[in-house]
Short mmCIF file of C-alpha atoms and ligand atoms in Angstrom, two decimals:
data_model
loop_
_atom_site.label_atom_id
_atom_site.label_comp_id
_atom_site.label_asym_id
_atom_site.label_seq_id
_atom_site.Cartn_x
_atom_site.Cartn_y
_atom_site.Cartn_z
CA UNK A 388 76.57 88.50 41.94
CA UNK A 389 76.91 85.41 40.14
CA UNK A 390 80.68 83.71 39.73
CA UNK A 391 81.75 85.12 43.47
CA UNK A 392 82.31 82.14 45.94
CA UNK A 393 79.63 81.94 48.74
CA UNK A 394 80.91 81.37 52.15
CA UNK A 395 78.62 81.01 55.36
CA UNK A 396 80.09 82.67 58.71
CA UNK A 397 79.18 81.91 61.88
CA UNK A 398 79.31 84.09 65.27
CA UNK A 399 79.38 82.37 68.58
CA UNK A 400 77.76 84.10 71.88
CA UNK A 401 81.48 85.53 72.93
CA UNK A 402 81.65 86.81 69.26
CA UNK A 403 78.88 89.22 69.42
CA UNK A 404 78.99 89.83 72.92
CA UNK A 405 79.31 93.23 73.48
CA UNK A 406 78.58 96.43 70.83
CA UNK A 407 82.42 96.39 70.54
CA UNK A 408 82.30 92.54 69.86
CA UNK A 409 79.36 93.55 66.99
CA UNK A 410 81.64 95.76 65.60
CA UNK A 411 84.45 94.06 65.55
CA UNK A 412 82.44 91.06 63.39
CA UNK A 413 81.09 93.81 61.57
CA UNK A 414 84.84 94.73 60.27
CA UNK A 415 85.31 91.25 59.85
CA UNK A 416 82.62 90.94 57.01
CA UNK A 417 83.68 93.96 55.61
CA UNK A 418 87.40 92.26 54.93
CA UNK A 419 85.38 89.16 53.74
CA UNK A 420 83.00 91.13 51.47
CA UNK A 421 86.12 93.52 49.94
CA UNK A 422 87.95 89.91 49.12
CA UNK A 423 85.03 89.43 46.78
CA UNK A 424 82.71 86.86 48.55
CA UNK A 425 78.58 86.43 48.55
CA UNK A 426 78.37 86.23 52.54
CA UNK A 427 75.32 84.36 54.99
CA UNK A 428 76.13 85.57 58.50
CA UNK A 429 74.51 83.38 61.08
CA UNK A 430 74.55 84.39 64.78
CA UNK A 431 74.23 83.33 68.09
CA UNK A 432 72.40 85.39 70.87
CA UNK A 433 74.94 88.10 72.49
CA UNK A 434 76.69 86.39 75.44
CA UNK A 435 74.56 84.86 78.01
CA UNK A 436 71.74 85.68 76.78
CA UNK A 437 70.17 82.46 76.15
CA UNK A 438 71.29 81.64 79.77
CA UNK A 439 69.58 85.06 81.32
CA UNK A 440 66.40 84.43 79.21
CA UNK A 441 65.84 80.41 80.64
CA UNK A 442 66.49 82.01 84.33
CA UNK A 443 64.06 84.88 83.34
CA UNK A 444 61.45 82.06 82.10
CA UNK A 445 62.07 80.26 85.86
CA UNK A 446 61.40 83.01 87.66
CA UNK A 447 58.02 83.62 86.34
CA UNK A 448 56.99 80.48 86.31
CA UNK A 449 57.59 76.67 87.80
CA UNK A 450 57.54 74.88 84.52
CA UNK A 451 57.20 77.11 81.73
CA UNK A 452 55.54 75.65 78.50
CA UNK A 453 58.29 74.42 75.98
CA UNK A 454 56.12 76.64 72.62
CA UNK A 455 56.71 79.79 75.22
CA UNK A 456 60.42 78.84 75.94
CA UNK A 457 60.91 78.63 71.80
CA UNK A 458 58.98 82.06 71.07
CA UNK A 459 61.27 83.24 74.47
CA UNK A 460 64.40 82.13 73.20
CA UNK A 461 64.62 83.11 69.55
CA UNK A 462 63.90 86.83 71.02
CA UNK A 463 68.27 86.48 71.81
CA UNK A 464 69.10 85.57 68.07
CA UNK A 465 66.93 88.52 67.23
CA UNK A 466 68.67 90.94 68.93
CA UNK A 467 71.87 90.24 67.52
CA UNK A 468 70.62 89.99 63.92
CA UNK A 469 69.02 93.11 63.57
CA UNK A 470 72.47 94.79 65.64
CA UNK A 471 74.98 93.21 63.60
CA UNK A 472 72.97 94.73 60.42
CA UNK A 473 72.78 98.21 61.63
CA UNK A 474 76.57 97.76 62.30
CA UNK A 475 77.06 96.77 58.72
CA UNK A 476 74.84 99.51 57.34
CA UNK A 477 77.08 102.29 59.24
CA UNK A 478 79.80 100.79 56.79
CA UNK A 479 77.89 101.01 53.70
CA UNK A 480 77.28 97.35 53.03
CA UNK A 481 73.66 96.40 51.93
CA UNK A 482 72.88 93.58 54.59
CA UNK A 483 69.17 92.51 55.62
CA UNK A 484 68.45 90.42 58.80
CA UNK A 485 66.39 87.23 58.93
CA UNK A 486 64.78 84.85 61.52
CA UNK A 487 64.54 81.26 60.99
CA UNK A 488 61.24 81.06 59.66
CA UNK A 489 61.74 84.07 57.41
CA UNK A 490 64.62 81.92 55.76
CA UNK A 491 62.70 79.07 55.14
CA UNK A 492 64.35 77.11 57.42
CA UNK A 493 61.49 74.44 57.72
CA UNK A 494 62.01 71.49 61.89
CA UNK A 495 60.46 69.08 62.89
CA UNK A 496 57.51 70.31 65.56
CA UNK A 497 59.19 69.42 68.91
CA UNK A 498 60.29 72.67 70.36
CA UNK A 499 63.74 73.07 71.74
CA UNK A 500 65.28 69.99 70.56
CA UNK A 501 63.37 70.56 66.89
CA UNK A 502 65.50 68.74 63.31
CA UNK A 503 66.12 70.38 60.07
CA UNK A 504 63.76 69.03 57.51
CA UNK A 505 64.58 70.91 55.16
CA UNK A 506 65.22 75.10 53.95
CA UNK A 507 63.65 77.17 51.21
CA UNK A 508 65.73 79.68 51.35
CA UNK A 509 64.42 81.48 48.36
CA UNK A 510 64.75 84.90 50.83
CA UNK A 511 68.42 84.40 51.41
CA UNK A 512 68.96 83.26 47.76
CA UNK A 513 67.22 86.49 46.71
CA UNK A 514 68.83 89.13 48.76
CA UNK A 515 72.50 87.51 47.74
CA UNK A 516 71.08 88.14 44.09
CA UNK A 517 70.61 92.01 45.18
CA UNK A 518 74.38 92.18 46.74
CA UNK A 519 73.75 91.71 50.07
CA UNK A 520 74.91 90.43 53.28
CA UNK A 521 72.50 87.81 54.56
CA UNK A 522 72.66 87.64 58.32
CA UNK A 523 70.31 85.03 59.22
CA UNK A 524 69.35 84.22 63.34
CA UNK A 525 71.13 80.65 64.52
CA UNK A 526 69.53 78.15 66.19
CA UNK A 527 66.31 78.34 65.43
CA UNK A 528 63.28 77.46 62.22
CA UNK A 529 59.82 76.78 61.64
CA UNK A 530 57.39 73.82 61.95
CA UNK A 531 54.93 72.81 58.78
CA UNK A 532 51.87 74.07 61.29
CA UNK A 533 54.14 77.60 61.43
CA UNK A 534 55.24 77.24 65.26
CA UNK A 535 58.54 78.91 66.27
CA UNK A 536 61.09 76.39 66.92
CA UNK A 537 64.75 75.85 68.68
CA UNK A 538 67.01 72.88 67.47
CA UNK A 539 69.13 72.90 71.04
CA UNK A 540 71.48 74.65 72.84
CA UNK A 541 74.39 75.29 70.90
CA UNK A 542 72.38 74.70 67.42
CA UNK A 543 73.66 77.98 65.44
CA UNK A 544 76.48 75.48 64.23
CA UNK A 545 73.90 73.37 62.69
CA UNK A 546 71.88 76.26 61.49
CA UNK A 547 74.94 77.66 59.94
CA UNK A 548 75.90 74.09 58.38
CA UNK A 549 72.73 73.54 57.30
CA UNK A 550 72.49 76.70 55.09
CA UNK A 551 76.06 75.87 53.85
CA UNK A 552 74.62 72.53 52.43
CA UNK A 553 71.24 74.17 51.04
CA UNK A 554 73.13 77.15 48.97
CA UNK A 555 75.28 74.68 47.91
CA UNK A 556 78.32 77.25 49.95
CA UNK A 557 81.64 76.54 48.97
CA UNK A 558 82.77 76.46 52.79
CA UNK A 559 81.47 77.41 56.23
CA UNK A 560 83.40 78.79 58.98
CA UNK A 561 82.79 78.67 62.21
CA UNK A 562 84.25 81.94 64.54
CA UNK A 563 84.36 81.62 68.12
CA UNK A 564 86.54 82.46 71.04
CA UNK A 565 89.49 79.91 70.23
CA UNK A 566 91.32 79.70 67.75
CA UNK A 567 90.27 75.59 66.30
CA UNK A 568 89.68 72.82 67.46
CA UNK A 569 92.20 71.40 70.36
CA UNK A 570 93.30 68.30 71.52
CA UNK A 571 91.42 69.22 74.86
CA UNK A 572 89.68 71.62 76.29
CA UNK A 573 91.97 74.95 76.25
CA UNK A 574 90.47 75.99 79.46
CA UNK A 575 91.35 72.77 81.03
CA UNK A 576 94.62 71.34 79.30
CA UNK A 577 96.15 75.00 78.51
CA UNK A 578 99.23 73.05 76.38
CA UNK A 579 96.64 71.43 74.61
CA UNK A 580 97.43 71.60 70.75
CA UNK A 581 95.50 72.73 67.62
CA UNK A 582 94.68 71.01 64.90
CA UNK A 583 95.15 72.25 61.70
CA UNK A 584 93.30 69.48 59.71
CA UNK A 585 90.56 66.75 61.31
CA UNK A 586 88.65 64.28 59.32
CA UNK A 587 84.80 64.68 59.86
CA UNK A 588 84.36 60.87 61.00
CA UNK A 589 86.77 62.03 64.52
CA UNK A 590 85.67 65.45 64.79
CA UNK A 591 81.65 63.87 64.69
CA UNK A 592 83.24 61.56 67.56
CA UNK A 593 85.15 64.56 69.41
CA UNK A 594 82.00 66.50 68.99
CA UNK A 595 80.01 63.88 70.55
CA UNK A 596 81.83 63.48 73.31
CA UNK A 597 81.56 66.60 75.18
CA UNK A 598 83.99 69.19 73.46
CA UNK A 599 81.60 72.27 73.21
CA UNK A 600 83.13 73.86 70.37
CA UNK A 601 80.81 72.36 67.76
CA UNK A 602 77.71 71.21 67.96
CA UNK A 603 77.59 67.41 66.99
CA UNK A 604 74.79 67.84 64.25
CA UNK A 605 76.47 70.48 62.28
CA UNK A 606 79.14 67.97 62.07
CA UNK A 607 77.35 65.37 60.71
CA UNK A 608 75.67 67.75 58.36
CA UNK A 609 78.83 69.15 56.89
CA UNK A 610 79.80 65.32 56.81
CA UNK A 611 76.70 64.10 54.98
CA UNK A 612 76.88 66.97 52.85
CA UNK A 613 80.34 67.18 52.03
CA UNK A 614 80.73 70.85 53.48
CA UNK A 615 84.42 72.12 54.02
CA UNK A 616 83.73 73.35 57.57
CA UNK A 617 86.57 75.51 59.28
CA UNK A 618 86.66 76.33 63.38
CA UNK A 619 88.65 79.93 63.69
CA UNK A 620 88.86 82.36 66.25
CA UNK A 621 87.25 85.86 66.03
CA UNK A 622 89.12 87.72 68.53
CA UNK A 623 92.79 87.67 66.07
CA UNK A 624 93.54 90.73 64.55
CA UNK A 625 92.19 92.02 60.96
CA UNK A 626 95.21 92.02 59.36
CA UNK A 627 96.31 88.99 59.48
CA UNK A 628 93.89 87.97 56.69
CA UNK A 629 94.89 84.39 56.45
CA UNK A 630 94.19 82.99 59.89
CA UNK A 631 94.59 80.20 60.91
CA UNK A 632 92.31 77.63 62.54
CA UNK A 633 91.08 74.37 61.98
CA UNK A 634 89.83 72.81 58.92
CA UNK A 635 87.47 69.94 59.11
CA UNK A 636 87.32 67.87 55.78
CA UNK A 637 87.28 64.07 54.55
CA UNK A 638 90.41 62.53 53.62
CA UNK A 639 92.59 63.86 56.12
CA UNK A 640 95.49 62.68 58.24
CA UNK A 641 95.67 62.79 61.45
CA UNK A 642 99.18 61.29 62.36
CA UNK A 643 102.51 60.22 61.99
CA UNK A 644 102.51 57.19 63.85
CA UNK A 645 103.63 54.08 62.32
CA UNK A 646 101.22 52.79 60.16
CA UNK A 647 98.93 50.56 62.13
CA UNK A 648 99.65 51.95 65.46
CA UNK A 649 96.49 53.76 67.26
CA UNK A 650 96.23 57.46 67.76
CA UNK A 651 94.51 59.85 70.08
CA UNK A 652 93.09 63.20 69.02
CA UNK A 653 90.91 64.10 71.47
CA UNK A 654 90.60 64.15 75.56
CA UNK A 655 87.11 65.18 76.67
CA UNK A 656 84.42 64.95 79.33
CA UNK A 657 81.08 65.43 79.01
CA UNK A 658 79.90 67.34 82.45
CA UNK A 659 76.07 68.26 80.57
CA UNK A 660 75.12 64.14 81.44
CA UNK A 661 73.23 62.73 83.89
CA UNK A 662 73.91 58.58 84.55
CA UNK A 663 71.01 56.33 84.97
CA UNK A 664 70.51 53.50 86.39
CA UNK A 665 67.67 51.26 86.66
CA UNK A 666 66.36 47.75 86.84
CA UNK A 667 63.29 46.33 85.12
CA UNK A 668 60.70 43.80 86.64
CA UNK A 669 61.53 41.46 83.73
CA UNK A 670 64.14 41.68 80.54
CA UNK A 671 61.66 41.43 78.20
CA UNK A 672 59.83 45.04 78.87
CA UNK A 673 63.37 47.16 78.12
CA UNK A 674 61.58 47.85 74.90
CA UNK A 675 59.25 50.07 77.02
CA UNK A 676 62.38 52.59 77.49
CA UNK A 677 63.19 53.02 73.94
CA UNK A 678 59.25 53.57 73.25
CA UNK A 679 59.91 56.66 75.63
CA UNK A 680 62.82 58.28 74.52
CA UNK A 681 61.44 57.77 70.62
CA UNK A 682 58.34 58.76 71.62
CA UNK A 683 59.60 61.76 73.63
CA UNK A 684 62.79 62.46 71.11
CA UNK A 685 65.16 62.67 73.99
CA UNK A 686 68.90 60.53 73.73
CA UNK A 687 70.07 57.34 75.16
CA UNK A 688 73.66 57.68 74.97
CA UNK A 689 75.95 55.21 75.34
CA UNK A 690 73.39 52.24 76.81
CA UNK A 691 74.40 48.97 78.08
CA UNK A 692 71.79 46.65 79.14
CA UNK A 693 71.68 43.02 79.93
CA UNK A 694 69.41 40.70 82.01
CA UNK A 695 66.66 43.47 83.40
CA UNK A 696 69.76 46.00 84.33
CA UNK A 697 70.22 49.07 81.91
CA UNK A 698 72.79 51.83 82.47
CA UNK A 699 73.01 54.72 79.90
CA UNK A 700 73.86 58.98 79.99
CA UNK A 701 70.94 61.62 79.33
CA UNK A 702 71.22 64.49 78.30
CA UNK A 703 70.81 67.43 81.72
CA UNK A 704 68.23 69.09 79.86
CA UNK A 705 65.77 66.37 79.78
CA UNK A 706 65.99 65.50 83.10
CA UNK A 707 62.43 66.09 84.21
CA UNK A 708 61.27 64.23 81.71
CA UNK A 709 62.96 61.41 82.00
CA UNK A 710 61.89 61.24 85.71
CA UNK A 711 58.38 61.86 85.03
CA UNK A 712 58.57 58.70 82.75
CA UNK A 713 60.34 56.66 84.72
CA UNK A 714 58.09 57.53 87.71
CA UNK A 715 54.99 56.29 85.55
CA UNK A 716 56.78 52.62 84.68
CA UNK A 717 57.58 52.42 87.66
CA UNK A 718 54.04 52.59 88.76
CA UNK A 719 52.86 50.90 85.78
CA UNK A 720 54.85 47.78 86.70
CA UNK A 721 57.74 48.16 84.20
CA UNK A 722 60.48 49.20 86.19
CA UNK A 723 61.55 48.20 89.38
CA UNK A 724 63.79 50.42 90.85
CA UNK A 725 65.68 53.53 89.15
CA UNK A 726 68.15 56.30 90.03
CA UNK A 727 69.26 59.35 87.87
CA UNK A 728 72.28 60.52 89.36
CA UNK A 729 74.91 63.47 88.54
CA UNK A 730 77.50 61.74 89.84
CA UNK A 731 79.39 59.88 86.73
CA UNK A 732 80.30 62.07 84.30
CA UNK A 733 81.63 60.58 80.58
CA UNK A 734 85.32 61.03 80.05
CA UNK A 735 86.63 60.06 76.64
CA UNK A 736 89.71 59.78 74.35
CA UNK A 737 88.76 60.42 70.98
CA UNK A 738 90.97 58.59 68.01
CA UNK A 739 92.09 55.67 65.60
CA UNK A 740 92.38 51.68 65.70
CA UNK A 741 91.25 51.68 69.47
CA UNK A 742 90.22 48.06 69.60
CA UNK A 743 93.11 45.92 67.53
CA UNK A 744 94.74 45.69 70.81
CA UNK A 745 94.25 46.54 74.27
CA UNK A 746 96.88 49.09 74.09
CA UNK A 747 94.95 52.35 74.49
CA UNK A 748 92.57 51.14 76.56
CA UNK A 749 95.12 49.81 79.03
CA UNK A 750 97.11 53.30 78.82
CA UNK A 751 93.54 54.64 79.80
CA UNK A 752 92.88 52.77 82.82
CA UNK A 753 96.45 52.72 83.91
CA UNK A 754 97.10 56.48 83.91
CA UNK A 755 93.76 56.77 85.89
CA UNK A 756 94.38 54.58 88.67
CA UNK A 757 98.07 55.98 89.01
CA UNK A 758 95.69 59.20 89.69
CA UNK A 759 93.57 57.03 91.80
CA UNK A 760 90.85 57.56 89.58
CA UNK A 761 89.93 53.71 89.72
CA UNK A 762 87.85 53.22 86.39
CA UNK A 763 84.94 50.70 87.04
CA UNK A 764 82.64 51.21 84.21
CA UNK A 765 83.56 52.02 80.08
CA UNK A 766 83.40 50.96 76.75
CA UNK A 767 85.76 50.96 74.08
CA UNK A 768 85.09 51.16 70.13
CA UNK A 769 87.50 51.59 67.07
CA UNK A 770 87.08 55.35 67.70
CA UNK A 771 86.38 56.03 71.01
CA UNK A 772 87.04 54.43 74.72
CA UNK A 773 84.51 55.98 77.26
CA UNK A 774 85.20 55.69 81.00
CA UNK A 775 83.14 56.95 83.64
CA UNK A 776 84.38 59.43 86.57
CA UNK A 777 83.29 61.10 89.71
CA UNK A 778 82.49 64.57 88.16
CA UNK A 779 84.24 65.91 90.73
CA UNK A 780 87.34 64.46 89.08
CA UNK A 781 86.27 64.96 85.60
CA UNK A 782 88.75 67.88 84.78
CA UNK A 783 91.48 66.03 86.38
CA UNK A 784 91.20 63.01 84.58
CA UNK A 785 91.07 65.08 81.54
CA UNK A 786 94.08 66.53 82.34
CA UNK A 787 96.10 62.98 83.21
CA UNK A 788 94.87 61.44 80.04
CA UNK A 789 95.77 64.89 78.16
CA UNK A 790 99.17 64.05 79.57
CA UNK A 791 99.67 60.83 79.18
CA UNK A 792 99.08 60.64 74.80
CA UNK A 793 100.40 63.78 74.39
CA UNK A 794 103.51 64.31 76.84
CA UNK A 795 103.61 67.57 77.08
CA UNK A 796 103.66 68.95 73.12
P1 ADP B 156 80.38 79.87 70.72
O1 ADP B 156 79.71 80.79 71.67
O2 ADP B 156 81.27 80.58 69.75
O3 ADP B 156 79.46 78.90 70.05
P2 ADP B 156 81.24 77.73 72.50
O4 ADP B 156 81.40 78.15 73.92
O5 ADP B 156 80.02 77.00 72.12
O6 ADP B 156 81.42 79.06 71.61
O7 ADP B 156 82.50 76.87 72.03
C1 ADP B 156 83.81 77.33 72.22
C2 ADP B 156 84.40 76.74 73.49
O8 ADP B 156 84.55 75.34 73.34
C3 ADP B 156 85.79 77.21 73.79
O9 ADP B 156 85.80 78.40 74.53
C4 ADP B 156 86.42 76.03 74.58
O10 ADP B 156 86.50 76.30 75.96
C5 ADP B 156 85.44 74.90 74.35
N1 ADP B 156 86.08 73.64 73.93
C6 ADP B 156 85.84 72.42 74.50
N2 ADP B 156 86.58 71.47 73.94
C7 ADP B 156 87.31 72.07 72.97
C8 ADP B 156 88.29 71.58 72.03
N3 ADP B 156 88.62 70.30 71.96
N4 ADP B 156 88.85 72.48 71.17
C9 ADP B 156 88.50 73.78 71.23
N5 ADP B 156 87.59 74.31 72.10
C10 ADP B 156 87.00 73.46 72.97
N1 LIG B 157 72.03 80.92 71.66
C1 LIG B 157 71.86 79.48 71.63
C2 LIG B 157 72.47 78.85 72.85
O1 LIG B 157 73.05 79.54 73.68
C3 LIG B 157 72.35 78.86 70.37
C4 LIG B 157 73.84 78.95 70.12
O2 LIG B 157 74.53 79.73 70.76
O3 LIG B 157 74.32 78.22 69.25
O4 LIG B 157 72.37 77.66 73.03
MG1 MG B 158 78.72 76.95 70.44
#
């Protein structure tokens, strides 16, 4: 129906959980639809499914192909889909179900960590056109050659963003099991507070950094795009109509902090890296590193080199193939020695004006050792200062920092 807004939903694992949980979305779209909006639904896989179905793949065999792990995976998104539009049919709203592919949601070829490119959409545009409620599967798309793809774990955010941005959507809102995004980690900082309003540029950085609740690409979509993007829980009741949650959007503030002074709104750690750390035969062949991780499309985050030492965080996921390249350089003369450890795990405080003093940074480091969590190794920008832990005192240090910008709100 032409002149109705168009808003793109997203359901999280937890949020379709269960037949109940199905339902309960189910009702949710039917408020959204009565209120007069042209809905996309985009969902995850129900629970832990995504989890069960990479054990499943383990158990039959010792390294299953990544093309099988993609046509595996996308089976969970299915499943959901196709529930969530029988649900809607029992309530007399016209929905129809879509993959990926099926929406024209065109990746890159590398399965499981496959980019956007771009989306037709001409099936989703279509089916709004007839009055109904697209629910479209998350997280996955479509290579040029027509091979099944995945774009991550967690990548029904960007999926959801993504479609936002190609229907031109007037906002997209994310539903999941809290209610916005926090200044920590509910689970881990319980008094942590919500946000009602976060500028894109922090919440890419919070995002980044470890806080699970969105997945860092849909952020910088909805930034690059311009997409109103709101975090919101679907467990509230139905009739409070106007929840609340978090709405991420430019041009917002964040504090009321003197002018100039800096300001924390995020405490995270990052417990999904692995540290490395490795020294080259000679300075000059670092280059053969990056030619790895480009070639391979795997992340260096946060890397620090200097003088044949180089120090950075992978992502867990990409573990085995970062040791099988480091192996071969190793061999090949390139690299001289190398560990990849799980010990260090990222902690970082997310905010503003980081670096005009050493303020922050000394607040950081202070509040740590008074925990004796003695910080040897870090890096501070305008928007973020990174210290690593033992993961075995990741949470903790979470919850000191938590405590020591916030004081107990
Ligand atoms: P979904 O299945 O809906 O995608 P996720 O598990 O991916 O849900 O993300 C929601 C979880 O993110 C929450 O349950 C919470 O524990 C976690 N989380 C981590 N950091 C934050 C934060 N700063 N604010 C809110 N939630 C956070
Ligand atoms: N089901 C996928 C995962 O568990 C995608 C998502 O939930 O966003 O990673
Ligand atoms: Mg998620």
């Amino acid at each position: 129906m032409k002149g109705m807004a168009l808003l793109v939903q997203k359901y999280g694992g937890s949020s379709v959980g269960s037949p109940e949980r199905i339902q309960a979305v189910a009702d949710r779209i039917v408020l959204s639809r009565n209120a007069g909006h042209q809905l996309v639904v985009v969902v995850s896989a129900m629970g832990n499914a995504t989890d069960e179905l990479i054990e499943l793949a383990h158990r039959v065999s010792r390294n299953p192909p990544l093309r099988e792990m993609d046509m595996l995976l996308t089976a969970g998104e299915r499943v959901s889909m196709a529930l969530l539009s029988m649900a809607l049919s029992d309530r007399g709203v016209s929905s129809v179900s879509l993959t990926g592919s099926q929406s024209g949601i065109i990746t890159t070829s590398s399965h499981r960590r496959a980019r956007i490119q771009k989306i037709y959409g001409d099936r989703v545009r279509h089916a709004l056109d007839e009055d109904r409620v697209v629910i479209v599967a998350g997280f996955q798309g479509v290579s040029e050659s027509k091979e099944v793809t995945t774009l991550g774990r967690g990548g029904s955010d960007t999926t959801a963003v993504a479609l936002a941005a190609a229907l031109g959507a007037e906002s997209c809102e994310i539903y999941t099991d809290v209610q916005g995004v926090f200044s920590a980690d509910p689970r881990v900082v319980p008094h942590s507070r919500r946000w009602s309003t976060l500028p894109y540029d922090l919440m890419v950085e919070i995002a980044h950094r470890g806080a699970g609740v969105l997945h860092p690409r849909s952020v910088e979509l909805a930034r690059r795009f311009d997409v109103p993007l709101w975090v919101r829980s679907s467990f509230t009741s139905l009739d409070s109509l106007s929840i609340e949650g978090t709405k991420i959007m430019s041009g917002s503030k964040i504090s009321d902090r003197g002018m100039e002074e800096f300001s924390v709104v995020g405490v995270s750690s990052d417990e999904s890296k692995l540290w490395v750390d490795l020294e080259l035969m000679r300075p000059t062949v670092v280059g053969s590193i990056w030619d790895f991780a480009r070639q391979a499309q795997v992340a260096i985050h946060q890397p620090s080199f200097s003088e044949g030492k180089m120090r950075f965080f992978i992502d867990q996921e990409t573990e085995a193939e970062w040791k099988k390249a480091l192996e071969k350089l190793t061999y090949e003369g390139f690299v001289s020695k190398y560990e990849v450890s799980s010990h260090w795990v990222p902690v970082s405080v997310v905010g503003e004006r980081f670096t005009q003093d050493g303020a922050a940074l000394c607040q950081v480091v202070d509040s740590l050792a008074r925990s004796s969590i003695f910080v040897t190794m870090g890096a501070a920008s305008p928007l973020v200062i990174t210290v690593n832990v033992p993961r075995n005192r990741a949470k903790e240090a979470v919850q000191v920092l938590h405590e020591t910008f916030f004081q107990k709100i």
